[in-house]
PDB file of C-alpha atoms in Angstrom:
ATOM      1  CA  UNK A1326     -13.095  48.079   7.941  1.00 45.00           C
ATOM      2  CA  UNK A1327     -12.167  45.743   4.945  1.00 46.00           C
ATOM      3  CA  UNK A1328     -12.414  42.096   5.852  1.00 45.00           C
ATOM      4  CA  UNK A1329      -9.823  39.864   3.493  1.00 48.00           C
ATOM      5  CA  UNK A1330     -11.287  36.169   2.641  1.00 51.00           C
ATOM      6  CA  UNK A1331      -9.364  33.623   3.938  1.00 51.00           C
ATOM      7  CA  UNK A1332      -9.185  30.607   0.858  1.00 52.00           C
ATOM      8  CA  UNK A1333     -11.071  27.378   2.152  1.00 53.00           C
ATOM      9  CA  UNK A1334      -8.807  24.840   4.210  1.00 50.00           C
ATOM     10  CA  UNK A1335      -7.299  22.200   2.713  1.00 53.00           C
ATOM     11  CA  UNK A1336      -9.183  19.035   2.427  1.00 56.00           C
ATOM     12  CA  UNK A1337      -7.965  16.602   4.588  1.00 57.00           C
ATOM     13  CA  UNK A1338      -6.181  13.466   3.011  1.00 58.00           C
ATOM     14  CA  UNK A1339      -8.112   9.950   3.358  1.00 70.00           C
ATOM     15  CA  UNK A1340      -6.421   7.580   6.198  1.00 84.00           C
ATOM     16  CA  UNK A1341      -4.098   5.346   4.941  1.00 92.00           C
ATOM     17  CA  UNK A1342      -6.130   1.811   5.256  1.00 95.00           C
ATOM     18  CA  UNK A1343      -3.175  -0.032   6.273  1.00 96.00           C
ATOM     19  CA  UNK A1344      -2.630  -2.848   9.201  1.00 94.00           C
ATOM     20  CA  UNK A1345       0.875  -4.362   9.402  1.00 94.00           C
ATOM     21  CA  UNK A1346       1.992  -7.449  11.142  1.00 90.00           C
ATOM     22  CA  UNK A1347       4.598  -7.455  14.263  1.00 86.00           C
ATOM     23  CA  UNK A1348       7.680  -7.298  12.772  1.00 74.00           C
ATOM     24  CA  UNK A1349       9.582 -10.756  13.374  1.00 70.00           C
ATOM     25  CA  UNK A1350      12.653 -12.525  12.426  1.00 62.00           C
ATOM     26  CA  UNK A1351      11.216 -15.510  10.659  1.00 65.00           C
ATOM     27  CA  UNK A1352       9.555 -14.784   6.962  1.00 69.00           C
ATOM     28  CA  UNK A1353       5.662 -13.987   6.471  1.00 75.00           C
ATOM     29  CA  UNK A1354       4.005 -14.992   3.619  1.00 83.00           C
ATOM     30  CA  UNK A1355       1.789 -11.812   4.052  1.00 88.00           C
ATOM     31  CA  UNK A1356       3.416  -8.688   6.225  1.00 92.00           C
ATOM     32  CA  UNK A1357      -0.311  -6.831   6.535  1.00 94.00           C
ATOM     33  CA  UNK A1358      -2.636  -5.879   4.072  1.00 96.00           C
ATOM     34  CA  UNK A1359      -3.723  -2.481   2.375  1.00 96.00           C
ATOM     35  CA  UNK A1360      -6.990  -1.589   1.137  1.00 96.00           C
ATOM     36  CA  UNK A1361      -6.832   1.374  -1.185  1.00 96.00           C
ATOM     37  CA  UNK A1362     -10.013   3.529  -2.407  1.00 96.00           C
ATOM     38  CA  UNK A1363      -9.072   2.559  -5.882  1.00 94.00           C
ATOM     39  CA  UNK A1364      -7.086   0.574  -8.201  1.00 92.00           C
ATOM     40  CA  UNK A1365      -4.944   3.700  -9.917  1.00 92.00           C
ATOM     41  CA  UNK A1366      -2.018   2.934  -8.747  1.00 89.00           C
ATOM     42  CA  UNK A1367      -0.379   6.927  -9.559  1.00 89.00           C
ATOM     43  CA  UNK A1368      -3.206   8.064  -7.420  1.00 91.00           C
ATOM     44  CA  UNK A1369      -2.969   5.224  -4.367  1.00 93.00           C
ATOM     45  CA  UNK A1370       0.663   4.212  -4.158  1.00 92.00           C
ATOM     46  CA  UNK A1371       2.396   7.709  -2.743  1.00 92.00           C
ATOM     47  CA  UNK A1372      -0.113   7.481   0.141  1.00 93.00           C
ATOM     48  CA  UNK A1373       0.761   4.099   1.209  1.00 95.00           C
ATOM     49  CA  UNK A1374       4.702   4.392   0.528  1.00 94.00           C
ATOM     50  CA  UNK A1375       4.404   7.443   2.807  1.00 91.00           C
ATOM     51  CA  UNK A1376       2.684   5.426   5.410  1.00 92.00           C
ATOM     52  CA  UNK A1377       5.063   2.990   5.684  1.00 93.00           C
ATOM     53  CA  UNK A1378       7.663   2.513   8.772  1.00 92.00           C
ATOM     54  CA  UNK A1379      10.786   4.228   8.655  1.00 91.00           C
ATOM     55  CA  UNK A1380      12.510   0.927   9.319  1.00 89.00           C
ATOM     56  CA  UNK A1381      11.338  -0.276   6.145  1.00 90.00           C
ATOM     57  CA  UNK A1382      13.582   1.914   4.394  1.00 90.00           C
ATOM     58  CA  UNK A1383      12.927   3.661   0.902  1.00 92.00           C
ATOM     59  CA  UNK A1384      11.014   1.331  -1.267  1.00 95.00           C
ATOM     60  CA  UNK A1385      12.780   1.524  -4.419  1.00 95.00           C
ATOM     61  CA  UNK A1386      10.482  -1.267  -6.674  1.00 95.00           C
ATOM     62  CA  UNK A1387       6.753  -2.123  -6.530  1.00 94.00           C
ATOM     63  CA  UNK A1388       5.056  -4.830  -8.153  1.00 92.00           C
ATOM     64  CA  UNK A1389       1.357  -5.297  -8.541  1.00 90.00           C
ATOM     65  CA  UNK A1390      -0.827  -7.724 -10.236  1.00 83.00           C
ATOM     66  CA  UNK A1391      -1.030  -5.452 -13.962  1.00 76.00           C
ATOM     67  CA  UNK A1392      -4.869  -7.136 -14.041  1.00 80.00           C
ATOM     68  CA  UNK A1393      -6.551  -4.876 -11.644  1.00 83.00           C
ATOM     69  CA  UNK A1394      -4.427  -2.020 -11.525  1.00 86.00           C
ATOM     70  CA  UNK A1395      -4.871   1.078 -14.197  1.00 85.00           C
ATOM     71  CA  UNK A1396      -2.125   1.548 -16.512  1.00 81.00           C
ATOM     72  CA  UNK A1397       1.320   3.147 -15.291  1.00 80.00           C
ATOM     73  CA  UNK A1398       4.673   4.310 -15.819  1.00 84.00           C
ATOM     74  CA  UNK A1399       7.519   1.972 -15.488  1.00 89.00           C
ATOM     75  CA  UNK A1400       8.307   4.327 -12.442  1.00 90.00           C
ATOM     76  CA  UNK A1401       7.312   7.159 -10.846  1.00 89.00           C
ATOM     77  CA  UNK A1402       8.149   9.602  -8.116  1.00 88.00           C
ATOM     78  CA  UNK A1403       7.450   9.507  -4.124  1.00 84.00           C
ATOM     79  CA  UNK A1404       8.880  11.904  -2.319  1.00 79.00           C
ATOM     80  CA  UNK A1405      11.456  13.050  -4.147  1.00 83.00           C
ATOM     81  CA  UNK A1406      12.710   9.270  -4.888  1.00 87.00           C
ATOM     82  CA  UNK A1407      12.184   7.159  -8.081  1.00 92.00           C
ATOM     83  CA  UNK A1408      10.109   3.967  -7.617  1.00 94.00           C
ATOM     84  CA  UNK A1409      10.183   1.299 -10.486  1.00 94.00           C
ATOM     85  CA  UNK A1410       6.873  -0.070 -10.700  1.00 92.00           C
ATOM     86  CA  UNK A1411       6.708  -4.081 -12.337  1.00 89.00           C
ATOM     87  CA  UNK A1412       3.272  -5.159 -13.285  1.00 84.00           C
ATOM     88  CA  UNK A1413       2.652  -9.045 -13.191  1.00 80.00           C
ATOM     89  CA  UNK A1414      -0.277 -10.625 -15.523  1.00 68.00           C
ATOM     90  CA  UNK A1415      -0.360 -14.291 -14.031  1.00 64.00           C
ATOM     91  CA  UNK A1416      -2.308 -15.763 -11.798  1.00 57.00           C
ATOM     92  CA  UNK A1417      -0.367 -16.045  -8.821  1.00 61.00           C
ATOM     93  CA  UNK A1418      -0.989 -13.908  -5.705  1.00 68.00           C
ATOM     94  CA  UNK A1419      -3.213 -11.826  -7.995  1.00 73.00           C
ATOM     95  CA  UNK A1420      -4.296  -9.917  -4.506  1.00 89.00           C
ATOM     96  CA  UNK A1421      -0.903  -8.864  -2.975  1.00 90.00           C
ATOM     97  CA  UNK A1422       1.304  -5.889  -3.665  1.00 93.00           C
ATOM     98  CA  UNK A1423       5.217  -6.236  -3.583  1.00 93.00           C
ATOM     99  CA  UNK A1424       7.239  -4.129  -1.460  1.00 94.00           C
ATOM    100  CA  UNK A1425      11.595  -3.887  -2.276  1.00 95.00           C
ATOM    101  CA  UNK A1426      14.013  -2.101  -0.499  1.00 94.00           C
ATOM    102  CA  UNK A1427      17.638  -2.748  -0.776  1.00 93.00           C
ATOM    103  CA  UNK A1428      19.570  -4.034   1.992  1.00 91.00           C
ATOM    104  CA  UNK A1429      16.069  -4.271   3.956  1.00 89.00           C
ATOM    105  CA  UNK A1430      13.947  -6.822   2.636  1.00 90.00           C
ATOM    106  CA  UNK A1431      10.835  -7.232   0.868  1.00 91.00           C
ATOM    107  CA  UNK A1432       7.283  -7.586   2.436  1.00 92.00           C
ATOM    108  CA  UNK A1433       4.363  -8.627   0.651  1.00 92.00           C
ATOM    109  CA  UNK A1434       0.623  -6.841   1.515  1.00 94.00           C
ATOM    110  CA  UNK A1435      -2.490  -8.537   1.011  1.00 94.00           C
ATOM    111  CA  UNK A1436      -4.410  -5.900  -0.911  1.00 95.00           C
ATOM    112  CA  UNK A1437      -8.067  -5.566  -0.145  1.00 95.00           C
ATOM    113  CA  UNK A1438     -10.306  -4.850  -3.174  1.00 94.00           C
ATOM    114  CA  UNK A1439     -10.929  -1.322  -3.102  1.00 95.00           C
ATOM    115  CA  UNK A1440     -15.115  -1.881  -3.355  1.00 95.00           C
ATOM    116  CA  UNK A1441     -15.076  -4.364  -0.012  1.00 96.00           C
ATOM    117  CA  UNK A1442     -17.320  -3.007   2.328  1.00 95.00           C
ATOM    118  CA  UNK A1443     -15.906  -2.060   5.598  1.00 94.00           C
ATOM    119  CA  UNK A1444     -17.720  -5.274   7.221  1.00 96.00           C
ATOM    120  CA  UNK A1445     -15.881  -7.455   5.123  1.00 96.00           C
ATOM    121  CA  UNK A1446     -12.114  -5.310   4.821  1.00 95.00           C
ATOM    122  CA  UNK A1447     -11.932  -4.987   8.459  1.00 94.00           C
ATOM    123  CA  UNK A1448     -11.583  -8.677   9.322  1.00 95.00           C
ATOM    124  CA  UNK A1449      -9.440  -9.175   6.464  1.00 93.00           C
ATOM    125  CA  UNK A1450      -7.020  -6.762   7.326  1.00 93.00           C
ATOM    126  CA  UNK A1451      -6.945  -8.051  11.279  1.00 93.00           C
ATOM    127  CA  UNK A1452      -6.080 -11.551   9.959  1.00 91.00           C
ATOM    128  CA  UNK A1453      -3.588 -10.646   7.776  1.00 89.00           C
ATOM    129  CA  UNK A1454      -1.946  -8.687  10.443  1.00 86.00           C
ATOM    130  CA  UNK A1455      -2.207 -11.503  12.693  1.00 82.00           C
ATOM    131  CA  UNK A1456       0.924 -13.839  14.021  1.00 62.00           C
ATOM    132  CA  UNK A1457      -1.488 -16.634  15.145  1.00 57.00           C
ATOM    133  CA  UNK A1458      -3.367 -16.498  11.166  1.00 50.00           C
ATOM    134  CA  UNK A1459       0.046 -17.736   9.450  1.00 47.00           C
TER     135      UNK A1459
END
C-alpha cells in the first residue's frame, strides 16, 4: 500500500480588524476604524480593500499619512484593479486612512496603531463606529 503525503493546509489569513459605522446620509468625520498588524502598507492594504462592502464600490485611490507607513508604489494592484496610493507628510489627521471611489464617495477610517494592545484597540474601534460618538 503506498500512502501519498498530502502538502500542509494553507495557513489561514488574519481577520480583517475592521468596525464600520451605520451607513447614513449625513457626512462622518470618521466612517470606522482599521487596525492593521503593521504599517506596510503592500502587505496590509489588499486585506482591508477586500474587506470592504460591496456598496462601497472599487476603491480606486488611497491616501495615508507617508509618516508611519513603509515606503510604496504610487499604485499597486488589488484584485485585479489598480489603486493609486497618495502619501501625506503633514500633520493633519496623521491617524486616518483615505478611502475614494468614483461616483460613491469617500470615507475616512481611523487607523489604530498596529502595536495597541487589544484592551486599548477594542474601545477605539467601538467609538469610532459609533453614531452617538460623532
Amino acid at each position: 500500500m503506498t500512502t501519498a503525503l498530502q502538502p500542509p493546509p494553507p495557513p489561514s489569513l488574519p481577520l480583517l480588524r475592521l468596525t464600520l459605522a451605520p451607513h447614513r446620509s449625513m457626512p462622518r468625520p470618521i466612517d470606522g476604524a482599521w487596525w492593521p498588524r503593521s504599517y506596510d502598507l503592500l502587505a496590509e492594504l489588499p486585506a482591508l480593500l477586500g474587506g470592504l462592502p460591496p456598496a462601497w464600490g472599487h476603491i480606486t485611490r488611497v491616501g495615508v499619512n507617508g509618516s508611519k507607513w513603509s515606503a510604496a508604489p504610487g499604485r499597486i494592484l488589488v484584485c485585479n484593479q489598480v489603486v493609486r496610493l497618495s502619501r501625506n507628510v503633514t500633520a493633519t489627521a496623521p491617524d486616518t486612512v483615505v478611502l475614494l471611489a468614483p461616483g460613491r464617495g469617500r470615507w475616512d477610517l481611523l487607523v489604530i496603531p498596529p502595536d495597541t494592545t487589544e484592551q486599548t484597540a477594542h474601545p477605539l474601534m467601538t467609538a469610532a463606529a459609533d453614531d452617538h460618538t460623532h
